[in-house]
Coordinates of C-alpha atoms in Angstrom, one line a residue:
M18 CA 41.1 86.4 65.8
P19 CA 38.5 83.7 66.5
P20 CA 38.7 81.7 69.7
Q21 CA 39.6 78.5 67.8
S22 CA 42.7 80.2 66.5
W23 CA 43.8 81.2 70.0
V24 CA 43.3 77.7 71.3
T25 CA 45.4 76.4 68.4
L26 CA 48.1 78.9 69.0
I27 CA 48.2 78.2 72.8
V28 CA 48.3 74.4 72.2
G29 CA 51.0 74.8 69.6
G30 CA 53.0 77.0 72.0
L31 CA 52.7 74.5 74.9
A32 CA 53.7 71.6 72.6
T33 CA 56.8 73.6 71.5
V34 CA 57.8 74.3 75.1
G35 CA 57.3 70.6 75.9
V36 CA 59.5 69.5 73.0
V37 CA 62.3 72.0 74.1
V38 CA 62.2 70.9 77.7
T39 CA 62.3 67.2 76.7
W40 CA 65.2 67.8 74.3
Q41 CA 67.1 69.7 77.1
Q42 CA 66.6 66.8 79.6
K43 CA 67.7 64.2 77.0
N44 CA 70.7 66.3 76.1
R45 CA 71.8 66.7 79.7
A46 CA 71.2 63.0 80.4
D47 CA 73.3 62.1 77.4
R48 CA 76.1 64.4 78.4
R49 CA 76.1 63.1 82.0
S50 CA 76.2 59.5 80.7
E51 CA 79.3 60.4 78.6
W52 CA 80.8 62.2 81.6
W53 CA 80.4 58.9 83.6
R54 CA 81.9 56.9 80.8
R55 CA 85.0 59.1 80.8
T56 CA 85.1 59.1 84.6
T57 CA 85.0 55.3 84.7
W58 CA 87.9 55.2 82.2
A59 CA 89.9 57.7 84.3
F60 CA 89.2 55.5 87.4
E61 CA 90.5 52.5 85.5
R62 CA 93.7 54.4 84.7
T63 CA 94.0 55.6 88.4
F64 CA 94.4 52.0 89.7
D65 CA 96.7 50.8 87.0
Q66 CA 100.1 49.4 88.0
S67 CA 101.9 51.9 85.9
N68 CA 102.7 55.2 87.7
S69 CA 102.3 57.1 84.4
Q70 CA 98.8 55.6 83.8
A71 CA 97.8 56.3 87.4
G72 CA 99.0 59.9 87.1
L73 CA 97.0 60.3 83.9
G74 CA 94.0 58.9 85.6
W75 CA 94.2 61.4 88.5
S76 CA 94.8 64.3 86.1
L77 CA 91.7 63.3 84.1
L78 CA 89.6 63.0 87.2
A79 CA 90.7 66.5 88.3
T80 CA 89.7 67.9 84.9
L81 CA 86.4 66.0 84.9
M82 CA 85.5 67.2 88.4
R83 CA 85.6 70.8 87.1
S84 CA 82.7 70.0 84.7
K85 CA 79.3 71.7 85.2
L86 CA 77.8 68.2 84.9
V87 CA 79.3 67.1 88.3
T88 CA 76.7 66.7 91.1
V89 CA 77.5 66.8 94.8
D90 CA 77.1 63.0 94.9
D91 CA 79.6 62.7 92.1
G92 CA 82.1 64.8 94.0
S93 CA 81.6 62.7 97.1
I94 CA 82.1 59.5 95.2
V95 CA 85.4 60.7 93.7
Q96 CA 86.5 61.9 97.1
V97 CA 85.9 58.5 98.7
I98 CA 87.8 56.8 96.0
A99 CA 90.7 59.2 96.2
E100 CA 90.9 58.7 100.0
Y101 CA 90.8 54.9 99.5
A102 CA 93.6 55.1 96.9
A103 CA 95.7 57.4 99.2
L104 CA 95.2 55.0 102.2
A105 CA 96.1 52.0 100.0
A106 CA 99.2 53.8 98.7
A107 CA 100.2 54.6 102.3
G108 CA 99.7 51.0 103.3
K109 CA 101.9 49.8 100.4
E110 CA 104.6 52.2 101.6
D111 CA 104.3 50.8 105.1
S112 CA 104.5 47.2 104.0
H113 CA 107.6 47.9 101.9
G114 CA 109.3 49.7 104.8
S115 CA 109.7 52.9 103.0
R116 CA 108.7 56.5 103.7
R117 CA 106.3 56.1 106.6
Q118 CA 107.4 57.7 109.9
A119 CA 105.3 58.4 112.9

């Protein structure tokens, strides 16, 4: 096989690898974008006035957090929001004079 053929083969192989890597990165970015869209929707349900909608939101967040697409930062963000919601709920119970005992 002449050297020109080897060069063509190597360049073609590298181009193929580049296309595959680019496709994987785009695919992962698209999937993460969709994950965030769903997570945003679940957060909106979580803070709904309806208890059934809020329950649905928390259930969806629990499911979304099990995804392979979740990063450490994503988990931390959801944790902070969950803590905020729990403290807000505890504050509501206090202000209405129900449930809270020291």
